[in-house]
Coordinates of C-alpha atoms in Angstrom, one line a residue:
M1 CA -24.6 -56.5 -15.1
A2 CA -23.9 -57.8 -18.6
Q3 CA -23.6 -61.5 -17.5
H4 CA -26.8 -61.3 -15.3
Q5 CA -28.8 -59.6 -18.2
Q6 CA -27.8 -62.5 -20.7
E7 CA -28.7 -65.4 -18.1
K8 CA -32.0 -63.7 -17.1
Q9 CA -32.9 -62.5 -20.6
L10 CA -33.3 -58.9 -19.3
T11 CA -33.5 -55.7 -21.2
D12 CA -30.9 -53.0 -20.8
A13 CA -33.7 -51.0 -18.5
Q14 CA -34.5 -54.0 -16.6
V15 CA -30.9 -54.9 -15.6
I16 CA -30.0 -51.6 -14.6
K17 CA -33.4 -51.1 -12.7
Q18 CA -32.5 -54.0 -10.5
A19 CA -28.8 -53.0 -9.9
R20 CA -29.9 -49.6 -9.2
K21 CA -32.3 -50.7 -6.5
M22 CA -29.8 -53.0 -4.9
A23 CA -27.5 -50.0 -4.8
D24 CA -30.2 -48.0 -2.9
E25 CA -30.8 -50.6 -0.7
V26 CA -27.3 -50.7 0.2
A27 CA -26.0 -47.4 0.2
A28 CA -25.1 -44.8 2.9
N29 CA -26.9 -41.2 2.7
F30 CA -24.4 -39.6 4.8
D31 CA -25.4 -36.2 6.4
S32 CA -23.2 -34.3 8.6
R33 CA -26.3 -32.5 10.0
M34 CA -27.6 -35.8 11.1
L35 CA -24.2 -36.6 13.3
R36 CA -24.9 -33.5 15.2
V37 CA -28.8 -34.5 15.7
L38 CA -27.5 -38.0 16.9
D39 CA -24.9 -36.4 18.7
L40 CA -27.7 -34.4 21.0
I41 CA -30.0 -37.6 21.1
L42 CA -27.7 -40.2 22.2
S43 CA -25.8 -37.7 24.7
W44 CA -29.2 -37.6 26.4
V45 CA -29.9 -41.2 26.4
F46 CA -26.4 -42.2 27.4
R47 CA -26.5 -40.1 30.5
K48 CA -29.7 -41.7 31.3
I49 CA -28.8 -45.5 31.2
F50 CA -24.9 -45.2 31.7
S51 CA -22.8 -44.1 34.4
G52 CA -20.1 -42.8 31.9
I53 CA -18.6 -44.3 28.6
R54 CA -14.8 -45.2 29.0
L55 CA -12.7 -44.8 26.0
H56 CA -9.5 -46.7 26.2
H57 CA -6.3 -46.1 24.0
I58 CA -7.6 -43.0 22.0
D59 CA -4.3 -41.5 21.7
R60 CA -2.7 -44.2 19.9
L61 CA -5.7 -44.3 17.4
N62 CA -5.2 -40.5 17.0
R63 CA -1.7 -41.4 15.8
A64 CA -2.7 -43.9 13.6
A65 CA -5.3 -41.7 12.0
N66 CA -3.1 -39.1 11.4
D67 CA -1.4 -40.8 8.2
R68 CA -3.6 -44.1 7.7
Q69 CA -7.3 -44.9 6.4
L70 CA -8.7 -46.7 9.4
I71 CA -11.0 -49.9 9.1
Y72 CA -12.6 -50.6 12.2
M73 CA -13.2 -54.3 13.4
P74 CA -15.1 -54.7 16.7
S75 CA -16.3 -57.5 18.7
H76 CA -20.0 -57.4 18.6
R77 CA -22.0 -58.0 21.8
S78 CA -25.1 -55.2 21.2
H79 CA -27.1 -53.4 19.1
L80 CA -25.5 -50.6 21.2
D81 CA -21.8 -51.2 19.8
Y82 CA -22.7 -49.1 16.5
L83 CA -23.7 -46.3 18.3
L84 CA -20.9 -46.3 21.1
I85 CA -18.0 -46.5 18.8
S86 CA -19.3 -43.8 16.5
Y87 CA -20.4 -41.7 19.5
G88 CA -17.0 -42.0 21.1
L89 CA -15.0 -41.2 17.7
Y90 CA -17.2 -38.1 17.1
T91 CA -16.6 -36.7 20.8
Q92 CA -12.9 -37.2 20.4
G93 CA -12.7 -35.0 17.0
L94 CA -12.2 -38.2 14.6
V95 CA -14.6 -39.0 11.9
P96 CA -17.1 -41.8 12.6
P97 CA -17.0 -44.8 10.2
H98 CA -19.4 -45.6 7.5
I99 CA -20.6 -49.1 8.9
A100 CA -21.7 -52.0 7.7
A101 CA -25.0 -52.8 9.1
G102 CA -27.2 -56.2 8.8
V103 CA -30.2 -55.2 6.5
N104 CA -32.5 -56.3 9.4
L105 CA -32.0 -53.0 11.0
N106 CA -33.2 -51.2 8.0
F107 CA -36.7 -50.8 9.0
W108 CA -38.6 -47.6 9.7
P109 CA -37.6 -45.1 11.4
V110 CA -34.2 -46.4 12.5
G111 CA -33.2 -47.7 8.9
G112 CA -33.0 -44.0 7.6
L113 CA -31.6 -42.6 10.6
L114 CA -28.6 -44.9 10.5
R115 CA -28.2 -44.6 6.8
R116 CA -27.7 -40.6 7.1
G117 CA -25.5 -41.3 10.2
G118 CA -23.2 -43.4 7.5
A119 CA -24.8 -46.9 7.8
F120 CA -24.7 -48.9 4.8
Y121 CA -26.7 -52.5 4.5
I122 CA -25.4 -55.6 4.0
R123 CA -27.5 -58.9 3.3
R124 CA -26.4 -61.9 5.7
S125 CA -25.6 -64.1 2.9
F126 CA -24.4 -63.3 -1.0
A127 CA -24.9 -67.1 -2.1
G128 CA -26.6 -67.1 -5.4
Q129 CA -27.0 -63.5 -5.9
Q130 CA -24.1 -62.5 -8.0
L131 CA -25.7 -59.1 -9.3
Y132 CA -26.0 -58.1 -5.7
T133 CA -22.3 -59.2 -5.0
A134 CA -20.9 -57.0 -7.6
V135 CA -22.7 -54.2 -6.7
F136 CA -22.0 -54.2 -3.0
R137 CA -18.3 -55.0 -3.9
N138 CA -18.3 -51.8 -6.2
Y139 CA -19.7 -49.8 -3.5
L140 CA -17.4 -51.0 -1.1
D141 CA -14.3 -50.0 -3.4
V142 CA -16.0 -46.3 -4.0
I143 CA -16.2 -45.5 -0.2
L144 CA -12.7 -47.0 0.4
G145 CA -11.2 -45.4 -2.7
R146 CA -12.1 -42.1 -1.6
G147 CA -10.7 -42.6 1.8
Y148 CA -13.6 -42.8 4.4
P149 CA -13.1 -44.6 7.4
V150 CA -15.3 -47.9 7.3
E151 CA -16.7 -50.2 10.0
F152 CA -17.6 -54.1 10.1
F153 CA -18.2 -56.5 12.5
P154 CA -16.0 -59.5 11.5
E155 CA -18.4 -62.0 13.6
G156 CA -21.0 -61.4 11.8
G157 CA -23.5 -61.3 14.6
R158 CA -23.8 -60.6 18.0
S159 CA -22.3 -63.0 20.6
R160 CA -25.0 -64.6 22.8
T161 CA -22.2 -66.3 25.0
G162 CA -19.9 -63.3 25.7
R163 CA -17.0 -65.2 23.9
L164 CA -15.8 -63.9 20.3
L165 CA -17.2 -65.9 17.7
P166 CA -15.1 -67.4 14.9
P167 CA -14.5 -64.5 12.4
K168 CA -16.5 -64.4 9.0
K169 CA -14.1 -63.5 6.2
G170 CA -16.1 -61.9 3.4
M171 CA -16.2 -58.4 4.1
L172 CA -12.5 -58.5 5.2
R173 CA -11.5 -60.3 1.7
M174 CA -13.3 -57.4 -0.2
T175 CA -11.4 -54.8 2.0
V176 CA -8.0 -56.6 1.2
E177 CA -9.0 -56.8 -2.4
S178 CA -10.1 -53.1 -2.7
F179 CA -6.9 -52.4 -1.3
L180 CA -4.9 -54.2 -3.6
A181 CA -6.5 -52.4 -6.4
Q182 CA -5.1 -49.4 -5.0
P183 CA -2.0 -50.6 -3.1
A184 CA -0.2 -47.0 -2.9
R185 CA -3.0 -46.0 -0.2
K186 CA -2.1 -46.3 3.5
A187 CA -4.5 -48.3 5.5
A188 CA -4.8 -49.9 8.9
L189 CA -7.2 -52.1 10.4
V190 CA -8.5 -51.4 14.0
P191 CA -9.6 -54.1 16.4
V192 CA -12.0 -52.8 19.0
Y193 CA -13.1 -54.6 22.3
V194 CA -16.2 -53.4 23.4
G195 CA -17.5 -54.4 26.9
Y196 CA -20.5 -53.8 29.3
D197 CA -21.1 -53.6 33.0
K198 CA -24.7 -54.8 32.1
L199 CA -26.1 -55.8 28.8
V200 CA -29.2 -54.0 27.2
E201 CA -30.4 -57.1 25.8
G202 CA -29.2 -59.3 28.5
A203 CA -32.8 -60.6 29.2
S204 CA -33.3 -61.5 25.6
Y205 CA -30.0 -63.1 25.4
V206 CA -31.2 -65.5 28.3
K207 CA -34.3 -66.6 26.5
E208 CA -32.6 -67.2 23.2
L209 CA -29.8 -69.1 24.9
R210 CA -32.8 -71.4 27.0
G211 CA -34.4 -72.0 23.3
A212 CA -36.6 -69.3 22.4
A213 CA -36.6 -67.7 18.8
K214 CA -34.7 -64.5 18.3
Q215 CA -37.0 -61.6 18.0
S216 CA -36.8 -59.7 14.6
E217 CA -36.0 -55.9 14.9
S218 CA -39.1 -54.0 14.6
A219 CA -40.6 -50.3 15.2
G220 CA -42.7 -52.2 17.6
G221 CA -39.6 -53.6 19.6
L222 CA -38.1 -50.1 19.5
L223 CA -41.0 -48.9 21.6
K224 CA -40.5 -51.5 24.1
A225 CA -36.9 -50.5 24.3
T226 CA -37.8 -47.7 26.3
R227 CA -38.1 -49.8 29.2
I228 CA -34.3 -49.4 29.2
F229 CA -34.7 -46.1 31.0
K230 CA -35.8 -47.9 34.3
S231 CA -32.4 -49.5 34.7
S232 CA -28.8 -48.5 35.1
Y233 CA -26.4 -50.2 33.0
G234 CA -23.0 -49.0 34.8
S235 CA -20.3 -48.1 32.1
P236 CA -19.7 -49.2 28.8
H237 CA -16.0 -49.4 27.5
V238 CA -14.7 -49.0 24.2
S239 CA -11.0 -50.0 24.0
F240 CA -9.2 -49.3 20.6
G241 CA -6.7 -52.5 20.2
E242 CA -3.3 -52.1 18.4
P243 CA -3.9 -51.4 14.8
I244 CA -2.9 -53.5 12.0
S245 CA -0.9 -51.9 8.9
L246 CA -2.3 -53.6 6.0
D247 CA 1.0 -53.3 3.8
E248 CA 3.2 -54.3 6.5
C249 CA 0.9 -57.1 7.4
L250 CA 0.8 -58.3 3.6
S251 CA 4.7 -58.3 3.7
R252 CA 4.8 -60.5 6.6
V253 CA 2.6 -63.1 5.4
E254 CA 3.9 -62.8 1.8
P255 CA 7.0 -60.8 1.4
E256 CA 6.8 -60.8 -2.6
W257 CA 3.0 -59.8 -2.6
R258 CA 4.0 -56.6 -4.7
S259 CA 5.7 -58.6 -7.5
K260 CA 3.1 -61.2 -7.5
L261 CA 0.1 -58.7 -7.8
Q262 CA 2.1 -57.2 -10.9
A263 CA 2.2 -60.5 -12.4
G264 CA -1.7 -61.1 -12.0
D265 CA -1.1 -63.8 -9.0
K266 CA -3.4 -63.4 -6.4
S267 CA -3.1 -66.9 -4.8
F268 CA -1.5 -65.4 -1.8
I269 CA -4.9 -63.7 -0.8
P270 CA -6.7 -66.3 1.3
G271 CA -3.5 -66.9 3.2
V272 CA -3.4 -63.1 4.1
V273 CA -7.1 -63.1 4.9
D274 CA -7.0 -66.1 7.3
H275 CA -4.1 -64.5 9.2
I276 CA -5.7 -60.9 9.6
A277 CA -8.6 -62.5 10.8
Q278 CA -6.9 -64.4 13.3
E279 CA -4.6 -61.8 14.2
N280 CA -7.6 -59.1 14.8
M281 CA -9.5 -61.3 17.1
E282 CA -6.4 -61.9 19.2
R283 CA -5.7 -58.2 19.2
I284 CA -9.5 -57.5 20.1
N285 CA -8.8 -59.9 23.5
A286 CA -5.4 -58.3 23.8
A287 CA -7.4 -55.0 24.6
A288 CA -9.8 -56.5 26.9
V289 CA -11.3 -54.4 29.7
I290 CA -11.6 -56.6 33.1
N291 CA -14.5 -54.7 34.6
P292 CA -15.4 -55.7 38.0
I293 CA -18.5 -58.0 36.9
G294 CA -16.3 -59.9 34.7
L295 CA -13.8 -60.5 37.5
V296 CA -16.3 -61.4 40.2
A297 CA -18.3 -63.7 38.0
M298 CA -15.0 -65.7 37.0
I299 CA -14.5 -66.1 41.0
L300 CA -17.9 -66.6 41.8
L301 CA -18.8 -69.2 39.0
S302 CA -16.1 -71.0 39.7
S303 CA -17.3 -72.2 43.1
P304 CA -19.6 -75.3 42.5
Q305 CA -22.8 -73.9 43.9
R306 CA -22.0 -70.3 42.5
A307 CA -21.8 -69.1 46.3
M308 CA -18.7 -68.2 48.2
A309 CA -18.1 -67.0 51.7
E310 CA -17.5 -63.2 51.2
D311 CA -14.0 -62.6 52.8
E312 CA -12.7 -66.0 50.5
L313 CA -14.1 -64.0 47.4
L314 CA -12.1 -60.7 48.6
A315 CA -9.3 -62.9 48.9
Q316 CA -9.7 -64.1 45.3
I317 CA -10.0 -60.6 43.9
D318 CA -6.9 -59.7 45.4
H319 CA -4.9 -62.4 44.1
F320 CA -6.4 -62.3 40.7
I321 CA -5.5 -58.9 40.4
A322 CA -2.1 -59.5 41.8
L323 CA -1.5 -62.2 39.1
L324 CA -2.4 -59.8 36.3
Q325 CA -0.3 -56.8 37.6
R326 CA 2.8 -58.7 37.9
L327 CA 2.5 -60.5 34.7
P328 CA -0.2 -58.6 32.0
Y329 CA -1.7 -60.5 29.8
S330 CA -0.9 -57.9 27.3
D331 CA 0.0 -54.2 27.6
D332 CA -3.3 -53.2 26.6
V333 CA -5.2 -55.1 29.0
I334 CA -7.2 -52.7 31.5
L335 CA -7.6 -53.9 35.0
P336 CA -10.8 -52.7 37.5
E337 CA -9.8 -49.8 39.8
G338 CA -10.3 -49.8 43.6
S339 CA -9.9 -52.0 46.3
A340 CA -11.4 -55.6 46.4
R341 CA -14.3 -54.1 48.5
E342 CA -15.2 -51.6 45.9
I343 CA -14.8 -54.1 43.0
L344 CA -17.2 -56.4 44.7
D345 CA -19.6 -53.8 45.2
A346 CA -19.7 -52.2 42.1
A347 CA -20.2 -55.8 40.5
A348 CA -23.1 -56.4 43.0
R349 CA -24.6 -53.1 42.1
T350 CA -25.0 -54.3 38.2
A351 CA -25.3 -58.1 38.5
G352 CA -27.8 -58.9 41.1
L353 CA -25.6 -60.8 43.3
S354 CA -27.3 -61.8 46.8
R355 CA -25.9 -61.5 50.0
I356 CA -26.7 -63.8 52.4
D357 CA -26.0 -63.0 56.1
H358 CA -24.8 -65.9 58.5
S359 CA -23.2 -66.0 61.8
W360 CA -19.7 -67.1 60.4
G361 CA -19.8 -64.3 58.1
P362 CA -22.0 -63.2 54.9
I363 CA -22.1 -65.2 51.7
I364 CA -22.4 -64.0 48.0
T365 CA -24.4 -65.9 45.8
A366 CA -26.2 -65.7 42.5
T367 CA -29.4 -67.8 41.0
G368 CA -31.6 -67.8 38.2
K369 CA -31.0 -65.7 35.2
E370 CA -28.5 -63.6 36.9
A371 CA -26.2 -66.4 37.2
V372 CA -27.0 -67.3 33.4
M373 CA -25.7 -63.8 32.7
L374 CA -22.5 -64.0 34.7
T375 CA -21.2 -66.7 32.4
Y376 CA -21.8 -64.1 29.7
Y377 CA -19.5 -61.6 31.7
R378 CA -17.0 -64.1 32.7
N379 CA -16.8 -65.4 29.0
S380 CA -15.9 -62.0 27.9
V381 CA -12.7 -62.0 30.1
M382 CA -11.8 -65.3 31.3
H383 CA -9.1 -65.4 28.3
V384 CA -6.5 -63.5 30.3
L385 CA -6.3 -65.8 33.2
A386 CA -6.5 -69.3 30.9
T387 CA -2.8 -70.0 30.8
P388 CA -2.5 -69.8 34.7
S389 CA -5.7 -71.4 35.0
L390 CA -4.5 -74.5 32.9
I391 CA -1.5 -74.7 35.2
A392 CA -3.6 -74.5 38.5
R393 CA -5.8 -77.3 37.2
F394 CA -3.1 -80.0 37.1
F395 CA -3.0 -79.6 41.0
R396 CA -6.5 -80.1 41.4
H397 CA -5.9 -84.0 42.1
S398 CA -2.1 -84.0 42.5
E399 CA -0.3 -82.5 45.3
R400 CA 2.9 -82.4 43.5
V401 CA 3.8 -82.3 40.1
N402 CA 7.2 -82.3 38.0
E403 CA 7.8 -79.1 36.4
A404 CA 9.3 -80.0 33.4
E405 CA 6.3 -82.6 32.7
L406 CA 4.1 -80.0 33.7
K407 CA 5.6 -77.3 31.0
E408 CA 5.5 -79.8 28.3
S409 CA 1.7 -80.8 29.1
C410 CA 0.5 -77.4 29.0
A411 CA 2.5 -76.4 25.9
Q412 CA 0.7 -79.4 24.0
L413 CA -2.9 -78.0 25.6
L414 CA -2.5 -74.4 24.8
P415 CA -3.0 -74.6 20.9
F416 CA -6.6 -75.8 21.8
L417 CA -7.1 -72.7 24.2
K418 CA -5.5 -70.3 21.5
R419 CA -8.0 -71.5 19.0
E420 CA -10.9 -71.2 21.0
L421 CA -10.1 -68.0 23.2
F422 CA -8.3 -66.3 20.5
L423 CA -5.1 -66.2 23.0
R424 CA -2.3 -63.9 22.2
V425 CA 0.2 -66.7 22.7
D426 CA 2.9 -67.8 20.4
E427 CA 2.6 -71.5 20.2
Q428 CA 6.2 -72.0 19.5
E429 CA 7.2 -70.5 22.5
G430 CA 4.7 -72.2 24.9
E431 CA 7.0 -73.9 27.3
A432 CA 8.8 -70.6 27.7
L433 CA 5.4 -68.7 28.2
V434 CA 4.5 -71.3 30.8
E435 CA 7.5 -71.1 32.7
S436 CA 6.9 -67.4 33.3
H437 CA 3.3 -68.1 34.7
I438 CA 4.4 -70.7 36.9
D439 CA 7.4 -68.3 38.3
N440 CA 4.2 -65.8 38.8
L441 CA 2.2 -68.4 41.0
V442 CA 5.3 -69.3 43.0
A443 CA 6.1 -65.5 43.8
L444 CA 2.4 -64.9 44.8
G445 CA 2.8 -68.2 47.3
L446 CA 0.3 -70.2 45.3
L447 CA 3.0 -72.8 44.1
E448 CA 6.2 -73.9 45.9
R449 CA 9.2 -75.2 44.1
C450 CA 10.5 -78.5 46.1
D451 CA 13.5 -80.3 45.6
E452 CA 14.4 -82.3 42.2
G453 CA 12.2 -80.1 39.9
V454 CA 9.0 -80.5 41.6
L455 CA 6.3 -78.4 42.2
S456 CA 3.8 -78.6 45.1
R457 CA 0.8 -76.9 45.9
P458 CA -0.1 -75.1 49.1
E459 CA -1.7 -77.2 52.2
V460 CA -5.4 -77.9 52.0
G461 CA -7.3 -75.5 54.0
T462 CA -5.1 -72.5 53.7
E463 CA -6.4 -69.3 51.7
A464 CA -3.7 -70.0 49.0
Y465 CA -4.9 -73.3 48.5
A466 CA -8.4 -71.9 48.0
V467 CA -7.1 -69.3 45.4
L468 CA -5.4 -72.0 43.4
T469 CA -8.3 -74.2 43.2
G470 CA -10.7 -71.3 42.3
L471 CA -8.1 -70.4 39.4
G472 CA -8.1 -74.0 38.1
R473 CA -11.9 -73.9 38.0
I474 CA -12.2 -71.2 35.6
L475 CA -11.6 -73.4 32.7
R476 CA -13.4 -76.4 34.2
E477 CA -16.3 -76.5 31.9
T478 CA -14.1 -75.9 28.8
F479 CA -11.8 -78.9 29.8
E480 CA -15.2 -81.0 30.2
R481 CA -16.1 -80.2 26.5
Y482 CA -12.8 -81.3 25.3
T483 CA -12.7 -84.5 27.4
M484 CA -16.4 -85.4 26.3
T485 CA -15.4 -84.9 22.8
S486 CA -12.1 -86.8 22.8
L487 CA -13.5 -89.8 24.5
L488 CA -16.8 -89.9 22.5
L489 CA -14.2 -89.7 19.1
V490 CA -12.2 -92.5 20.4
H491 CA -15.2 -94.7 21.2
A492 CA -16.8 -93.7 18.0
P493 CA -16.0 -93.2 15.2
G494 CA -12.4 -94.5 16.3
E495 CA -10.4 -95.1 13.2
T496 CA -13.6 -95.7 10.8
P497 CA -14.5 -92.6 8.8
S498 CA -17.8 -91.4 9.7
P499 CA -20.0 -88.2 8.8
R500 CA -18.7 -85.2 10.4
S501 CA -22.2 -83.9 10.5
D502 CA -23.2 -86.9 12.7
I503 CA -20.3 -86.9 14.7
E504 CA -21.4 -83.1 15.8
K505 CA -24.7 -84.0 16.3
T506 CA -23.9 -86.6 18.6
I507 CA -21.5 -84.5 20.6
I508 CA -23.7 -82.0 21.2
D509 CA -26.7 -84.5 22.2
M510 CA -24.5 -85.6 24.5
A511 CA -23.2 -82.2 26.0
Q512 CA -26.8 -81.3 26.3
R513 CA -27.5 -84.6 28.6
L514 CA -24.6 -83.9 30.5
A515 CA -25.4 -80.4 31.3
I516 CA -28.9 -81.8 32.4
V517 CA -27.4 -84.2 35.0
S518 CA -24.7 -82.1 36.2
G519 CA -26.9 -78.8 36.6
R520 CA -24.8 -76.7 34.4
E521 CA -25.8 -73.3 33.7
A522 CA -23.5 -72.1 31.3
P523 CA -25.1 -71.7 27.6
E524 CA -22.1 -72.3 25.9
Y525 CA -21.7 -75.5 27.3
F526 CA -23.4 -77.1 23.9
D527 CA -22.5 -74.1 21.8
K528 CA -22.0 -76.1 18.4
N529 CA -19.5 -73.3 17.2
L530 CA -17.0 -74.5 19.9
F531 CA -17.3 -78.1 19.4
R532 CA -16.4 -77.1 15.5
V533 CA -13.7 -75.5 16.8
Y534 CA -12.0 -78.1 18.8
L535 CA -12.4 -80.5 16.0
D536 CA -10.9 -78.2 13.5
T537 CA -7.9 -77.9 16.1
L538 CA -7.9 -81.5 16.3
I539 CA -7.4 -82.0 12.6
S540 CA -4.7 -79.2 12.5
Q541 CA -2.6 -81.0 15.3
E542 CA -3.2 -84.3 13.3
L543 CA -5.1 -86.4 15.7
L544 CA -8.2 -86.1 13.6
A545 CA -8.1 -87.0 9.9
Q546 CA -10.8 -85.6 7.5
D547 CA -11.6 -85.8 3.8
E548 CA -14.9 -85.8 1.6
E549 CA -16.7 -88.4 -0.1
G550 CA -19.6 -87.0 -2.4
G551 CA -19.1 -83.8 -0.8
E552 CA -20.0 -84.9 2.8
P553 CA -16.9 -84.5 5.2
R554 CA -15.7 -87.6 7.0
I555 CA -13.3 -87.9 9.8
W556 CA -11.6 -90.5 11.8
C557 CA -9.1 -90.7 14.7
N558 CA -5.5 -91.0 14.6
P559 CA -4.6 -93.6 17.3
R560 CA -2.5 -91.1 19.1
L561 CA -5.5 -89.1 20.0
A562 CA -6.7 -92.2 22.5
V563 CA -3.5 -91.2 24.5
F564 CA -3.7 -87.8 24.0
S565 CA -7.2 -87.7 25.2
Q566 CA -6.0 -89.0 28.5
R567 CA -4.3 -85.4 29.2
W568 CA -8.0 -83.7 29.2
V569 CA -9.0 -86.8 31.7
S570 CA -6.3 -86.2 34.1
L571 CA -7.3 -82.3 34.6
L572 CA -10.9 -83.5 35.8
G573 CA -10.5 -86.6 38.0
P574 CA -12.1 -90.1 38.1
D575 CA -15.7 -88.9 39.0
V576 CA -16.2 -86.8 35.9
Q577 CA -14.5 -89.3 33.7
Q578 CA -16.9 -92.2 35.0
S579 CA -19.8 -90.0 34.1
M580 CA -18.8 -89.2 30.6
L581 CA -17.7 -92.9 29.8
Q582 CA -21.1 -94.0 31.1
L583 CA -22.6 -91.3 28.5
I584 CA -20.5 -92.4 25.6
R585 CA -21.3 -96.3 25.7
R586 CA -24.9 -95.1 24.3
P587 CA -24.3 -93.3 21.3
T588 CA -23.4 -94.9 17.7
M589 CA -22.6 -93.2 14.9
P590 CA -23.2 -95.1 11.4
S591 CA -19.5 -95.3 9.4
A592 CA -19.7 -94.7 5.8
A593 CA -19.5 -98.5 5.1
E594 CA -22.3 -99.1 7.3
G595 CA -24.1 -96.3 5.4
E596 CA -23.6 -97.9 2.4

């Protein structure tokens, strides 16, 4: 405050008034009576729109709450996330957290209600707001220091594609620094997976992904939201992941953190924050709930025309569940209950699937905005089958594959999927992981081991071949993005440094064009975040190099990228490769030398 007062030449009264106004903007006004009122309101609302709220792994959460202060870090897919988590905790006898809510939700009458329910408000950006930053940090120190449970969404905003977004680390860093100020406290970070059978905001997400502007939250919008009572939204799922003990995590990342802290050395904090941010997102996905719509969406969207014979779809449901039962993605993943028929019927009710009768048997299909929303539900669970999908993709254009070469290739490609999909895999044990999935595929008859260390796929036209092909198509669009990006980078800039911003724009332009000519419906196909993650992974794997000149990041290719890109090409086939090569001949990006 003193620094701000001096810089702005303010009086004592003026700077105190400004700081107090900021504190009032931020602070919750928790009232236990409001919790009882909200309990009554939400119980009525949720009964109207949901068929039941499902909570998972609540016993483990209760054990953690017995001796640790809890900081919840959930995925963010809907405005209902706030309410579902707090409501679920309240019904289980746990203290609802103070929630870091975007200041965009501080409008009448919602803002005051949420504030009394424990919400505190945070601006989208702290840049250039030193006094606000100081006030907010101190407020966070107060509520954490008093032992209140706290909740914030590490992604920052709601995911419009169903994928987890790259985590923002500002709130996490403040939380870690607050803990380090009182390191005797026991605290645990709780990853939370929130999933929906049907999104309340689904229609608005489709519009936004097709280019419409995001609608600001307002009282008028709240009144329009009453339309949700005309539909049923299935069952939302709140799955509490394995808690991250803060002191144990610090000791793993930096064993000497206590002595360094006593010496005033805080250089280890960024590394700890990066580790926790990644770990939390991986544990969120490890607690995923594979609901019927997510599973059916993975299968139906793998069909070229988003249409599939009903008996074939039912067979794939059975095989995919068998894969996940024999070799679970994690101990915390929840699989759908019931027969394949019951799973398909449950998905059809919430997703608006069409059933077309035919003399040879019914066909299940999805079109229009329903097909776009299917990509959302697929994206929220596709990570659980990412590794077997990668393996299956190698048999798309080859009948037989050498097993040793397959394991080596998959192990080299897994880091890219791990970074994008927050896979719970150890890169150092990549080949062992791939081998376990190959064993699983062989046990289910989807692959066969031949002589001399060779794997073969099932005979074309069999049910097993259809299942293996569908499994390999789950990540097809992901591999297309990797391929087009790699080929473009090799073509230009090649080994000549070029501004990263120019390269990113060219890649996205190319992706948009390819999406149009190929009829792609997946909105994330040209999501800039995914391309940035891929570029960052190429840099971490030393296939790209990056430096800065005049504050502008520049990148260029390691010659190894040209060879490495052929691994992606081999997963797609010659037709896709040719269409991409035709596209990349058009764009040219100015090099740094040309810019001068």
